[in-house]
Short mmCIF file of C-alpha atoms in Angstrom, two decimals:
data_model
loop_
_atom_site.label_atom_id
_atom_site.label_comp_id
_atom_site.label_asym_id
_atom_site.label_seq_id
_atom_site.Cartn_x
_atom_site.Cartn_y
_atom_site.Cartn_z
CA VAL A 48 84.85 90.99 106.30
CA TRP A 49 89.13 90.85 105.44
CA LEU A 50 88.98 91.82 102.11
CA ILE A 51 86.75 94.52 101.99
CA GLY A 52 86.61 95.11 105.98
CA ARG A 53 90.22 96.59 106.43
CA PRO A 54 90.57 98.91 102.73
CA VAL A 55 87.70 100.61 105.14
CA TYR A 56 89.80 100.37 107.81
CA ASP A 57 92.28 102.08 106.23
CA PHE A 58 91.00 104.24 104.11
CA LEU A 59 89.46 105.23 107.11
CA LYS A 60 91.64 106.23 109.41
CA THR A 61 94.13 108.00 106.77
CA PRO A 62 94.40 111.73 107.90
CA ARG A 63 91.02 113.78 106.38
CA ALA A 64 93.05 115.80 103.88
CA ILE A 65 93.75 119.70 104.19
CA LEU A 66 90.46 121.16 102.89
CA PRO A 67 90.77 123.40 100.00
CA PRO A 68 89.09 126.87 100.77
CA GLU A 69 86.41 127.61 98.94
CA LEU A 70 86.94 130.73 96.81
CA PRO A 71 84.86 132.09 93.62
CA PRO A 72 85.24 131.22 90.64
CA PRO A 73 88.99 133.35 89.40
CA GLU A 74 87.37 136.45 87.85
CA GLU A 75 85.86 137.39 90.39
CA ARG A 76 88.62 136.43 93.45
CA ARG A 77 90.00 140.26 95.47
CA PRO A 78 93.31 139.82 97.26
CA GLU A 79 91.96 138.33 100.23
CA HIS A 80 90.42 135.52 98.18
CA LEU A 81 94.34 134.30 97.37
CA VAL A 82 95.68 135.60 100.16
CA ARG A 83 93.64 132.32 101.71
CA HIS A 84 94.40 130.24 99.29
CA LEU A 85 98.35 130.69 100.51
CA TRP A 86 97.40 130.66 103.43
CA PHE A 87 96.17 126.21 101.95
CA LEU A 88 98.85 125.95 99.84
CA ALA A 89 101.73 126.39 103.01
CA ARG A 90 99.70 124.12 105.40
CA TYR A 91 99.41 121.86 102.51
CA LEU A 92 103.57 121.30 101.42
CA ASP A 93 103.88 122.12 105.11
CA GLY A 94 102.39 118.92 105.44
CA LEU A 95 104.38 116.19 103.02
CA ARG A 96 107.25 116.69 106.36
CA LYS A 97 104.54 114.41 108.19
CA ASN A 98 104.28 112.53 105.27
CA PRO A 99 106.34 109.24 105.72
CA ALA A 100 105.40 108.47 102.04
CA TRP A 101 107.71 111.05 100.80
CA ASP A 102 111.50 111.40 100.56
CA GLY A 103 111.58 114.42 98.42
CA ASP A 104 114.05 117.57 99.55
CA VAL A 105 113.65 119.17 102.70
CA ALA A 106 115.77 121.57 101.60
CA GLU A 107 113.48 122.24 98.64
CA LEU A 108 110.30 122.21 100.59
CA ASP A 109 111.42 124.89 103.24
CA GLU A 110 112.57 127.55 100.03
CA ALA A 111 108.46 126.72 98.32
CA LEU A 112 107.63 127.65 101.62
CA GLU A 113 109.58 130.82 101.90
CA THR A 114 108.26 131.56 98.47
CA VAL A 115 105.40 130.76 99.38
CA ALA A 116 104.83 133.19 102.84
CA ALA A 117 106.13 136.41 100.01
CA LEU A 118 103.49 135.74 97.92
CA GLY A 119 101.41 135.69 100.82
CA SER A 120 102.86 138.81 101.66
CA GLU A 121 102.39 140.56 98.70
CA ALA A 122 99.41 139.31 98.36
CA GLU A 123 97.90 140.99 101.80
CA THR A 124 98.91 144.47 99.66
CA VAL A 125 98.29 143.70 95.91
CA SER A 126 95.59 145.49 94.31
CA GLN A 127 92.42 144.42 92.14
CA GLU A 128 94.98 145.76 89.25
CA GLY A 129 97.76 143.61 89.56
CA LEU A 130 95.93 140.75 91.43
CA GLU A 131 95.92 138.92 87.91
CA ALA A 132 99.77 138.87 87.31
CA LEU A 133 99.47 137.80 90.97
CA GLY A 134 97.17 135.05 90.36
CA GLU A 135 99.53 133.59 87.32
CA ARG A 136 102.66 133.96 89.24
CA VAL A 137 100.66 131.93 92.27
CA ARG A 138 99.94 129.16 89.24
CA GLU A 139 102.85 129.04 87.53
CA PHE A 140 104.59 128.41 91.10
CA GLU A 141 102.30 125.50 91.15
CA ALA A 142 102.18 124.02 88.31
CA THR A 143 106.58 123.16 88.84
CA THR A 144 108.31 123.64 92.71
CA VAL A 145 104.91 122.30 93.93
CA ALA A 146 104.56 119.62 91.19
CA HIS A 147 108.04 118.92 91.81
CA LEU A 148 108.01 118.43 95.09
CA LEU A 149 105.22 116.23 94.75
CA ALA A 150 106.66 114.20 92.15
CA PRO A 151 108.00 110.71 94.80
CA LEU A 152 104.26 110.56 94.82
CA ASP A 153 103.43 111.00 91.90
CA ARG A 154 104.87 108.01 90.69
CA GLN A 155 104.19 106.24 93.47
CA ALA A 156 100.62 106.67 92.80
CA GLY A 157 101.08 106.20 89.21
CA GLU A 158 102.63 102.42 89.77
CA VAL A 159 100.22 101.67 92.64
CA ILE A 160 97.40 102.78 89.93
CA ARG A 161 99.06 100.72 87.07
CA ARG A 162 100.01 97.83 89.20
CA GLU A 163 95.74 97.51 89.99
CA ALA A 164 95.21 97.30 86.61
CA LEU A 165 97.03 94.79 85.40
CA GLY A 166 95.98 93.06 88.36
CA VAL A 167 92.88 93.51 88.33
CA GLY A 168 92.35 93.04 84.31
CA ILE A 169 94.42 90.05 84.88
CA ALA A 170 92.02 88.26 87.34
CA THR A 171 88.85 89.21 85.50
CA ALA A 172 89.72 87.39 82.39
CA VAL A 173 90.97 84.28 84.16
CA SER A 174 87.39 84.51 86.04
CA TRP A 175 84.98 82.76 84.06
CA ASN A 176 82.40 84.20 86.23
CA GLY A 177 80.72 87.50 86.98
CA ALA A 178 79.71 87.07 90.71
CA VAL A 179 83.71 86.70 90.74
CA ASP A 180 84.17 89.26 88.71
CA ALA A 181 82.36 91.32 90.62
CA PHE A 182 83.94 91.62 93.24
CA ILE A 183 87.45 90.90 92.57
CA VAL A 184 86.54 94.63 90.67
CA PHE A 185 85.47 96.18 94.09
CA TRP A 186 87.66 94.72 96.62
CA ARG A 187 90.77 95.30 94.23
CA ASN A 188 89.33 99.46 93.51
CA LEU A 189 88.86 100.01 97.66
CA ASN A 190 92.64 99.24 97.64
CA LEU A 191 93.34 100.89 95.13
CA VAL A 192 91.68 103.77 96.33
CA THR A 193 93.03 103.46 99.51
CA ALA A 194 96.20 103.27 98.39
CA VAL A 195 95.97 106.67 96.64
CA ALA A 196 94.60 108.53 99.88
CA ARG A 197 97.30 106.73 101.66
CA ILE A 198 100.29 108.17 99.71
CA TYR A 199 98.82 111.78 99.78
CA TYR A 200 99.34 111.01 103.12
CA GLY A 201 95.08 112.60 103.37
CA ARG A 202 91.73 110.61 102.46
CA PRO A 203 89.55 113.33 100.93
CA GLY A 204 86.20 115.11 102.50
CA VAL A 205 82.72 113.48 102.39
CA ARG A 206 81.83 114.82 98.34
CA GLY A 207 85.38 113.01 97.44
CA THR A 208 85.26 109.75 98.63
CA PHE A 209 81.55 109.96 97.48
CA VAL A 210 82.30 110.46 93.93
CA ILE A 211 85.38 108.26 94.49
CA LEU A 212 83.53 105.17 95.58
CA ARG A 213 80.30 105.36 93.59
CA ASP A 214 82.91 105.45 90.60
CA VAL A 215 84.06 101.71 92.53
CA SER A 216 79.92 100.76 92.81
CA ALA A 217 80.03 101.73 88.84
CA ALA A 218 82.09 99.22 88.04
CA THR A 219 81.40 96.93 90.47
CA ILE A 220 77.82 97.21 88.76
CA THR A 221 78.67 97.03 85.25
CA SER A 222 82.20 93.99 85.59
CA ALA A 223 79.47 91.25 85.09
CA TYR A 224 77.72 93.34 81.72
CA LEU A 225 81.63 93.51 80.53
CA GLN A 226 81.97 90.08 80.06
CA ASP A 227 78.33 89.58 78.40
CA LEU A 228 79.98 91.60 75.46
CA SER A 229 83.24 90.64 75.66
CA GLU A 230 81.67 87.13 74.87
CA MET A 231 79.75 89.06 72.54
CA ALA A 232 83.32 90.31 70.26
CA GLY A 233 84.87 87.33 71.71
CA GLY A 234 82.12 85.70 69.46
CA ALA A 235 82.06 88.54 66.29
CA LEU A 236 86.13 88.43 66.42
CA GLY A 237 86.18 84.35 66.74
CA GLY A 238 83.00 84.81 63.23
CA ILE A 239 85.87 86.82 61.40
CA LEU A 240 89.12 85.38 63.14
CA GLY A 241 87.68 81.19 63.51
CA LYS A 242 86.36 80.22 67.10
CA SER A 243 90.08 79.24 69.28
CA VAL A 244 90.69 83.08 68.63
CA GLY A 245 87.45 83.67 70.08
CA ALA A 246 87.64 81.92 72.84
CA VAL A 247 90.13 83.85 73.98
CA ALA A 248 89.44 87.20 72.93
CA ALA A 249 86.34 87.00 75.20
CA PRO A 250 88.30 86.28 78.65
CA LEU A 251 91.34 88.68 77.32
CA LEU A 252 88.59 91.80 76.57
CA ASP A 253 86.47 91.23 79.87
CA GLY A 254 90.03 92.19 81.39
CA GLY A 255 91.44 94.43 79.15
CA LEU A 256 88.16 96.74 80.14
CA ASN A 257 87.81 95.87 83.89
CA ALA A 258 91.63 96.81 84.04
CA VAL A 259 91.17 100.38 81.85
CA ALA A 260 87.96 100.81 84.56
CA THR A 261 90.00 100.77 86.93
CA LEU A 262 93.03 103.56 85.98
CA ARG A 263 89.94 106.05 85.41
CA ILE A 264 89.00 105.05 88.90
CA GLY A 265 92.66 105.44 90.63
CA TYR A 266 93.98 108.98 88.53
CA VAL A 267 90.31 110.44 89.50
CA ALA A 268 91.21 109.18 93.23
CA LYS A 269 94.77 110.48 92.80
CA ALA A 270 92.88 113.94 90.86
CA ARG A 271 91.16 114.09 94.42
CA CYS A 272 94.16 113.40 97.23
CA ARG A 273 95.97 116.28 95.58
CA ALA A 274 94.02 119.49 94.48
CA PHE A 275 94.41 122.71 95.44
CA GLU A 276 90.56 123.37 94.81
CA ALA A 277 87.67 123.19 97.11
CA TRP A 278 86.14 119.78 95.16
CA ASN A 279 82.84 121.64 94.02
CA GLU A 280 80.92 120.09 90.48
CA ARG A 281 83.28 122.23 87.97
CA THR A 282 86.44 121.11 89.70
CA VAL A 283 84.89 117.68 89.65
CA ILE A 284 84.23 117.82 85.84
CA GLY A 285 87.87 119.32 85.61
CA ALA A 286 89.42 116.17 87.75
CA VAL A 287 87.89 113.96 86.01
CA THR A 288 88.68 114.94 82.76
CA ASP A 289 92.23 115.18 83.78
CA ALA A 290 91.90 111.61 84.73
CA VAL A 291 89.84 110.39 82.16
CA ALA A 292 92.82 111.75 79.79
CA GLU A 293 95.89 110.64 81.71
CA ALA A 294 94.28 107.07 82.15
CA ALA A 295 93.28 107.75 78.43
CA ARG A 296 97.53 107.23 78.06
CA TYR A 297 98.21 104.62 79.72
CA SER A 298 95.42 102.61 79.19
CA LYS A 299 96.80 100.25 75.06
CA ASP A 300 99.67 99.38 77.75
CA VAL A 301 98.11 98.23 79.91
CA VAL A 302 95.28 96.19 77.74
CA ASN A 303 98.70 95.00 75.96
CA GLU A 304 99.99 93.56 79.51
CA VAL A 305 97.48 91.97 80.66
CA ILE A 306 96.35 90.37 77.09
CA ARG A 307 100.61 89.15 77.01
CA THR A 308 99.70 88.12 80.68
CA VAL A 309 96.65 85.66 80.35
CA GLY A 310 97.05 85.35 76.59
CA GLY A 311 99.13 82.27 76.37
CA GLY A 312 99.58 80.80 72.98
CA VAL A 313 97.49 84.02 72.11
CA MET A 314 100.71 85.77 71.79
CA ASP A 315 101.11 83.78 68.09
CA LEU A 316 98.79 84.86 66.52
CA PRO A 317 98.67 87.55 63.82
CA GLY A 318 98.90 91.02 64.73
CA LYS A 319 96.19 91.64 63.33
CA VAL A 320 94.00 88.69 65.50
CA ILE A 321 95.88 90.99 68.75
CA GLY A 322 95.25 94.63 67.20
CA SER A 323 91.34 93.40 67.09
CA ILE A 324 91.68 92.66 70.86
CA THR A 325 92.80 95.85 71.81
CA ASP A 326 89.71 97.95 68.95
CA ALA A 327 87.36 96.19 70.62
CA VAL A 328 88.41 96.61 73.86
CA SER A 329 88.26 100.94 72.53
CA GLY A 330 85.21 100.07 70.68
CA LEU A 331 83.46 98.44 73.74
CA TRP A 332 84.64 100.80 76.67
CA ARG A 333 83.21 104.24 74.29
CA LYS A 334 80.13 101.63 74.23
CA PHE A 335 79.99 101.05 78.43
CA GLY A 336 80.89 104.59 79.39
CA GLY A 337 82.10 106.64 76.34
CA GLU A 338 85.82 107.96 75.53
CA ASP A 339 85.34 111.65 77.90
CA GLU A 340 82.89 110.24 79.98
CA PRO A 341 83.83 108.68 83.88
CA LEU A 342 82.12 106.08 84.79
CA ALA A 343 79.13 108.10 86.55
CA GLY A 344 78.75 111.25 85.99
CA PRO A 345 80.27 114.59 87.88
CA SER A 346 76.74 116.21 86.90
CA SER A 347 75.71 114.47 90.13
CA PRO A 348 75.72 115.97 93.80
#
């Protein structure tokens, strides 16, 4: 009750994120659609003032809000022909000024995601029981999603929450299966490089796989909690694709950290052994979910 109920309670008491407006695709938008988007963006930025985790420059925030107001005034009078150029200015503003304002929160989220991924990887590497692994993955990923929502001071709506928790559930269900795959890969490495290497490699593979899964879930949660667009099938696919790419940039370092922390004497083995373990994590992950696919397909409702 304490380990699972507490993060669920913390998640539900986090304020609901300001929902972006449902808008048609960019090629079908009219000036009034841009006005609605800028109105949402102004509320989104103003919400940073209430966020206890945000420690950015208030003067920069005020200046950004003035810019949004000016863009909103232009959007109210812009012609359909000038809409594309104005929309491009808004996207550039979001990619630079808004991203800069969110940078303190992004750094915090990145640190939390990496810490939880390491925690899951290390804990499941030293555990020899698949059921325990599943509980650890479920518990720590619930904590991770809750922590990310609290950093951005807004939990996603029902649909966004369902997509994120679906990936958490998928990671939980498959953690025991991943342990079986890890033992198979450890046995294969042991047959090539020696039984002692295989015995050490199997739990390290298990931990590495669970760490990478946690990275992906964390970055999907991050993408959802800081989103500027309404959560629909198109934006889900885009968010998941970006999250997978972002997680991939850090997965090798996290797996190596799990190996260094848990492996002990394995670090004294030849470099090709460490490389074999890291490559095996990558290969097994492709077998499990594919490099370019989320834990659960984004096309589901």
